[in-house]
């Protein structure tokens, strides 16, 4: 068995605002972009991992691959629910959800399994420095948020770090060609930028109170310069062959999140402002 745990949470988002953290409008828009991106991207990842299964000869890698998919499917379901709550308030956002599925489906059809696994291995590796930075600066970025929305993102970001080495492990086991994966870093970045810009453009038309152009580039502007620089360097380092993914330190909040979950706290509204009542 893998060490990954599958947590099913009945998220509730009725009546939420687009700018769920009024003090962090760029960061709110950036997270909403992730929410609309996630259903298409995670379905794409799950299809690629399913295709990879028949090429996996190590039972431990196969377990990891299957549990990775189970986690990603839960993320996808949660983000669809979040997107639908936003669509109920801003109907034009349906176009963003449709675009997410269409663009990632096109990408799946346009490339082969080797490419898909290298895309996943690279992108999932970048998530630990990206989401780790967000988790470690949660008071600044999520402080003052609607807890129903910030709790969704913190759950997802914790699980992305929990399964930080799954995709690269499958790539190394099935393909194992470092130079090929490195060559794909640039096109992978270009594809991510294209999706981000597409979603931002739809947001700008669908949300009447929209005032955050380039939020996908500016979301971290309120963080210290040194933090942003270190995050960028770590993202670059995460793409290098032999980078020790599994050895990356987990944010302290990851353990706290799990303690709260094990203690039976309502994780749908765990952050901010919910006291740690029953954890050890
Ligand atoms: Fe995910
Ligand atoms: Fe993931």
CSV table of C-alpha atoms and ligand atoms in Angstrom, one decimal:
chain,number,residue,atom,x,y,z
A,1,UNK,CA,0.0,0.0,0.0
A,2,UNK,CA,1.1,3.6,-0.6
A,3,UNK,CA,1.2,6.1,2.2
A,4,UNK,CA,-1.4,8.3,0.6
A,5,UNK,CA,-4.8,8.8,2.3
A,6,UNK,CA,-8.1,9.5,0.6
A,7,UNK,CA,-10.2,12.0,2.3
A,8,UNK,CA,-13.8,12.6,1.2
A,9,UNK,CA,-15.1,16.0,2.3
A,10,UNK,CA,-18.7,17.3,1.6
A,11,UNK,CA,-17.7,20.9,0.7
A,12,UNK,CA,-20.4,23.6,0.8
A,13,UNK,CA,-20.0,26.8,-1.2
A,14,UNK,CA,-23.5,28.3,-1.6
A,15,UNK,CA,-23.5,32.0,-2.1
A,16,UNK,CA,-19.7,32.5,-2.1
A,17,UNK,CA,-18.1,35.6,-3.7
A,18,UNK,CA,-15.5,35.6,-6.5
A,19,UNK,CA,-13.2,37.7,-4.3
A,20,UNK,CA,-13.4,35.3,-1.3
A,21,UNK,CA,-10.5,37.3,0.4
A,22,UNK,CA,-11.3,41.0,-0.1
A,23,UNK,CA,-7.9,41.9,1.3
A,24,UNK,CA,-6.1,39.7,-1.3
A,25,UNK,CA,-8.0,40.2,-4.6
A,26,UNK,CA,-5.1,39.0,-6.9
A,27,UNK,CA,-4.6,36.0,-4.7
A,28,UNK,CA,-8.4,35.3,-4.7
A,29,UNK,CA,-8.5,35.5,-8.5
A,30,UNK,CA,-5.4,33.3,-8.8
A,31,UNK,CA,-7.0,30.6,-6.6
A,32,UNK,CA,-10.2,30.7,-8.6
A,33,UNK,CA,-8.1,30.2,-11.7
A,34,UNK,CA,-6.7,27.1,-10.1
A,35,UNK,CA,-10.2,25.9,-9.2
A,36,UNK,CA,-11.3,26.2,-12.9
A,37,UNK,CA,-8.1,24.7,-14.1
A,38,UNK,CA,-8.1,21.7,-11.8
A,39,UNK,CA,-11.1,19.7,-13.1
A,40,UNK,CA,-9.7,19.6,-16.7
A,41,UNK,CA,-6.1,19.1,-15.6
A,42,UNK,CA,-6.8,16.4,-13.0
A,43,UNK,CA,-9.0,14.5,-15.4
A,44,UNK,CA,-6.1,14.7,-17.9
A,45,UNK,CA,-3.6,13.4,-15.2
A,46,UNK,CA,-6.0,10.6,-14.2
A,47,UNK,CA,-6.3,9.4,-17.9
A,48,UNK,CA,-2.5,9.4,-18.3
A,49,UNK,CA,-2.0,7.5,-15.0
A,50,UNK,CA,-4.6,5.0,-16.0
A,51,UNK,CA,-2.8,4.5,-19.4
A,52,UNK,CA,0.5,4.1,-17.5
A,53,UNK,CA,-0.8,1.3,-15.2
A,54,UNK,CA,-0.2,-1.5,-17.8
A,55,UNK,CA,3.5,-0.5,-18.0
A,56,UNK,CA,4.1,-0.6,-14.3
A,57,UNK,CA,5.9,-3.7,-13.0
A,58,UNK,CA,6.5,-2.7,-9.4
A,59,UNK,CA,3.5,-3.3,-7.2
A,60,UNK,CA,4.5,-0.4,-4.9
A,61,UNK,CA,4.6,2.0,-7.8
A,62,UNK,CA,1.2,0.7,-9.1
A,63,UNK,CA,-0.3,1.3,-5.6
A,64,UNK,CA,1.0,4.8,-5.6
A,65,UNK,CA,-0.3,5.5,-9.1
A,66,UNK,CA,-3.8,4.3,-8.2
A,67,UNK,CA,-3.9,6.2,-4.9
A,68,UNK,CA,-2.6,9.3,-6.6
A,69,UNK,CA,-5.6,9.0,-9.0
A,70,UNK,CA,-8.0,8.6,-6.1
A,71,UNK,CA,-6.8,11.8,-4.5
A,72,UNK,CA,-6.9,13.7,-7.8
A,73,UNK,CA,-10.5,12.6,-8.5
A,74,UNK,CA,-11.5,13.9,-5.0
A,75,UNK,CA,-9.8,17.2,-5.8
A,76,UNK,CA,-11.5,17.4,-9.1
A,77,UNK,CA,-15.0,16.8,-7.6
A,78,UNK,CA,-14.4,19.4,-4.9
A,79,UNK,CA,-13.3,22.0,-7.5
A,80,UNK,CA,-16.2,21.3,-9.8
A,81,UNK,CA,-18.5,22.0,-6.8
A,82,UNK,CA,-16.6,25.2,-6.1
A,83,UNK,CA,-16.8,26.3,-9.8
A,84,UNK,CA,-20.6,25.5,-9.9
A,85,UNK,CA,-21.2,27.7,-6.9
A,86,UNK,CA,-19.4,30.5,-8.7
A,87,UNK,CA,-21.2,29.8,-11.9
A,88,UNK,CA,-24.6,30.1,-10.0
A,89,UNK,CA,-23.6,33.7,-9.2
A,90,UNK,CA,-21.7,34.5,-12.4
A,91,UNK,CA,-23.2,32.4,-15.2
A,92,UNK,CA,-20.5,33.5,-17.7
A,93,UNK,CA,-18.0,31.4,-15.8
A,94,UNK,CA,-19.5,28.2,-17.3
A,95,UNK,CA,-17.3,29.1,-20.3
A,96,UNK,CA,-14.2,28.8,-18.0
A,97,UNK,CA,-15.2,25.3,-16.8
A,98,UNK,CA,-16.0,24.1,-20.4
A,99,UNK,CA,-12.6,25.6,-21.6
A,100,UNK,CA,-10.7,23.7,-18.8
A,101,UNK,CA,-12.1,20.3,-19.9
A,102,UNK,CA,-11.8,21.1,-23.6
A,103,UNK,CA,-8.2,22.4,-23.5
A,104,UNK,CA,-6.9,19.5,-21.5
A,105,UNK,CA,-8.8,16.9,-23.5
A,106,UNK,CA,-7.2,18.4,-26.7
A,107,UNK,CA,-3.8,18.2,-25.0
A,108,UNK,CA,-4.4,14.5,-24.2
A,109,UNK,CA,-5.3,13.8,-27.8
A,110,UNK,CA,-2.4,15.7,-29.2
A,111,UNK,CA,0.5,13.9,-27.4
A,112,UNK,CA,1.6,10.4,-26.4
A,113,UNK,CA,1.9,8.7,-23.0
A,114,UNK,CA,5.6,9.6,-22.7
A,115,UNK,CA,4.8,13.3,-23.1
A,116,UNK,CA,1.9,13.1,-20.6
A,117,UNK,CA,3.9,11.5,-17.9
A,118,UNK,CA,6.8,13.9,-18.4
A,119,UNK,CA,4.3,16.9,-18.2
A,120,UNK,CA,2.8,15.5,-15.0
A,121,UNK,CA,6.2,14.6,-13.5
A,122,UNK,CA,7.4,18.2,-14.1
A,123,UNK,CA,4.3,20.0,-13.1
A,124,UNK,CA,3.6,18.0,-9.9
A,125,UNK,CA,7.2,18.5,-8.9
A,126,UNK,CA,6.8,22.3,-9.0
A,127,UNK,CA,3.7,22.1,-6.8
A,128,UNK,CA,5.7,21.5,-3.6
A,129,UNK,CA,7.6,24.8,-3.6
A,130,UNK,CA,4.6,26.7,-5.0
A,131,UNK,CA,2.0,25.3,-2.6
A,132,UNK,CA,4.4,25.0,0.3
A,133,UNK,CA,5.1,28.8,0.0
A,134,UNK,CA,1.3,29.5,0.1
A,135,UNK,CA,0.8,27.2,3.1
A,136,UNK,CA,3.6,28.7,5.0
A,137,UNK,CA,2.3,32.3,4.3
A,138,UNK,CA,-1.4,31.3,4.8
A,139,UNK,CA,-2.0,34.1,7.5
A,140,UNK,CA,-1.1,36.8,5.0
A,141,UNK,CA,-2.7,35.2,1.9
A,142,UNK,CA,-5.8,33.5,3.4
A,143,UNK,CA,-6.3,35.7,6.5
A,144,UNK,CA,-9.7,37.3,6.3
A,145,UNK,CA,-11.0,34.8,3.7
A,146,UNK,CA,-14.4,33.1,3.5
A,147,UNK,CA,-13.3,29.9,5.4
A,148,UNK,CA,-15.4,27.7,3.1
A,149,UNK,CA,-13.1,28.6,0.2
A,150,UNK,CA,-9.7,29.0,1.9
A,151,UNK,CA,-10.2,25.6,3.6
A,152,UNK,CA,-10.8,23.9,0.2
A,153,UNK,CA,-7.5,25.3,-1.1
A,154,UNK,CA,-5.5,24.4,2.0
A,155,UNK,CA,-6.8,20.9,1.9
A,156,UNK,CA,-5.9,20.5,-1.8
A,157,UNK,CA,-2.4,22.1,-1.4
A,158,UNK,CA,-1.6,19.8,1.6
A,159,UNK,CA,-2.6,16.8,-0.5
A,160,UNK,CA,-0.5,18.0,-3.5
A,161,UNK,CA,2.5,18.0,-1.1
A,162,UNK,CA,1.5,14.6,0.3
A,163,UNK,CA,1.6,13.1,-3.2
A,164,UNK,CA,4.6,15.2,-4.3
A,165,UNK,CA,6.7,12.4,-5.6
A,166,UNK,CA,3.9,10.1,-7.1
A,167,UNK,CA,4.0,11.5,-10.7
A,168,UNK,CA,7.8,11.7,-10.9
A,169,UNK,CA,8.1,8.2,-9.5
A,170,UNK,CA,5.7,6.8,-12.3
A,171,UNK,CA,7.6,8.8,-14.9
A,172,UNK,CA,11.0,7.5,-13.8
A,173,UNK,CA,9.7,3.9,-13.6
A,174,UNK,CA,7.8,3.8,-16.9
A,175,UNK,CA,9.9,6.3,-19.0
A,176,UNK,CA,13.1,7.2,-17.1
A,177,UNK,CA,14.5,9.6,-19.7
A,178,UNK,CA,15.7,12.7,-17.9
A,179,UNK,CA,16.8,14.6,-21.0
A,180,UNK,CA,13.3,14.2,-22.6
A,181,UNK,CA,11.6,15.5,-19.5
A,182,UNK,CA,13.9,18.5,-19.3
A,183,UNK,CA,13.2,19.3,-22.9
A,184,UNK,CA,9.5,19.4,-22.1
A,185,UNK,CA,9.8,22.0,-19.3
A,186,UNK,CA,9.5,24.9,-21.7
A,187,UNK,CA,6.5,23.7,-23.6
A,188,UNK,CA,4.8,22.6,-20.4
A,189,UNK,CA,5.2,26.2,-19.1
A,190,UNK,CA,3.9,27.6,-22.3
A,191,UNK,CA,0.8,25.3,-22.1
A,192,UNK,CA,0.1,26.4,-18.5
A,193,UNK,CA,0.4,30.1,-19.5
A,194,UNK,CA,-2.0,29.6,-22.4
A,195,UNK,CA,-4.6,28.0,-20.0
A,196,UNK,CA,-4.1,30.7,-17.3
A,197,UNK,CA,-4.5,33.5,-19.8
A,198,UNK,CA,-7.6,31.9,-21.3
A,199,UNK,CA,-9.3,31.6,-17.9
A,200,UNK,CA,-8.3,35.1,-16.9
A,201,UNK,CA,-9.8,36.5,-20.1
A,202,UNK,CA,-13.1,34.7,-19.4
A,203,UNK,CA,-13.1,35.9,-15.8
A,204,UNK,CA,-12.7,39.5,-17.0
A,205,UNK,CA,-15.9,39.2,-19.0
A,206,UNK,CA,-17.9,37.1,-16.6
A,207,UNK,CA,-17.3,38.8,-13.2
A,208,UNK,CA,-18.8,42.4,-13.0
A,209,UNK,CA,-16.5,43.4,-10.1
A,210,UNK,CA,-13.4,42.1,-11.9
A,211,UNK,CA,-10.4,44.4,-11.2
A,212,UNK,CA,-7.4,42.0,-11.2
A,213,UNK,CA,-5.8,41.7,-14.6
A,214,UNK,CA,-2.6,39.6,-14.5
A,215,UNK,CA,-3.6,38.1,-11.1
A,216,UNK,CA,-1.9,34.9,-12.2
A,217,UNK,CA,1.4,36.9,-12.3
A,218,UNK,CA,0.8,39.2,-9.4
A,219,UNK,CA,-0.8,36.9,-6.7
A,220,UNK,CA,2.5,36.7,-4.7
A,221,UNK,CA,3.3,40.4,-4.8
A,222,UNK,CA,2.4,41.0,-1.2
A,223,UNK,CA,5.0,38.3,-0.1
A,224,UNK,CA,8.5,39.3,0.8
A,225,UNK,CA,10.9,39.6,-2.2
A,226,UNK,CA,13.2,37.0,-0.7
A,227,UNK,CA,10.3,34.5,-0.3
A,228,UNK,CA,9.3,35.0,-3.9
A,229,UNK,CA,12.9,34.6,-5.1
A,230,UNK,CA,13.4,31.4,-3.1
A,231,UNK,CA,10.1,30.0,-4.4
A,232,UNK,CA,11.2,30.6,-8.0
A,233,UNK,CA,14.6,29.0,-7.5
A,234,UNK,CA,13.1,26.0,-5.8
A,235,UNK,CA,10.6,25.6,-8.6
A,236,UNK,CA,13.5,25.6,-11.1
A,237,UNK,CA,15.4,23.1,-8.9
A,238,UNK,CA,12.4,20.8,-8.7
A,239,UNK,CA,12.7,20.2,-12.5
A,240,UNK,CA,16.3,18.9,-12.3
A,241,UNK,CA,17.0,15.2,-12.6
A,242,UNK,CA,17.8,13.5,-9.2
A,243,UNK,CA,16.0,16.3,-7.3
A,244,UNK,CA,15.1,14.7,-3.9
A,245,UNK,CA,11.3,15.1,-4.1
A,246,UNK,CA,10.5,12.7,-1.2
A,247,UNK,CA,13.1,14.4,1.0
A,248,UNK,CA,11.5,17.8,0.8
A,249,UNK,CA,10.4,19.1,4.2
A,250,UNK,CA,6.6,19.2,4.7
A,251,UNK,CA,5.1,22.4,5.9
A,252,UNK,CA,4.3,22.2,9.6
A,253,UNK,CA,0.7,23.0,8.8
A,254,UNK,CA,0.4,19.7,7.0
A,255,UNK,CA,0.7,17.8,10.3
A,256,UNK,CA,-1.7,20.3,12.0
A,257,UNK,CA,-4.2,19.8,9.2
A,258,UNK,CA,-4.1,16.0,9.7
A,259,UNK,CA,-4.3,16.4,13.5
A,260,UNK,CA,-7.4,18.5,13.2
A,261,UNK,CA,-8.9,16.0,10.6
A,262,UNK,CA,-8.2,13.1,12.9
A,263,UNK,CA,-9.8,15.0,15.8
A,264,UNK,CA,-13.0,15.2,13.9
A,265,UNK,CA,-12.9,19.0,13.2
A,266,UNK,CA,-15.2,20.3,10.4
A,267,UNK,CA,-12.4,20.7,7.8
A,268,UNK,CA,-14.8,22.5,5.4
A,269,UNK,CA,-14.3,25.6,7.5
A,270,UNK,CA,-11.0,25.0,9.3
A,271,UNK,CA,-9.2,28.1,8.2
A,272,UNK,CA,-9.1,30.9,9.1
A,273,UNK,CA,-10.3,31.5,12.6
A,274,UNK,CA,-11.4,28.0,13.8
A,275,UNK,CA,-9.6,27.2,17.0
A,276,UNK,CA,-7.7,23.9,17.4
A,277,UNK,CA,-10.1,22.5,20.0
A,278,UNK,CA,-9.5,18.8,20.3
A,279,UNK,CA,-6.1,18.0,18.7
A,280,UNK,CA,-3.3,16.7,20.8
B,1,LIG,FE1,-4.9,17.7,-7.1
B,2,LIG,FE1,-1.5,16.4,-7.8
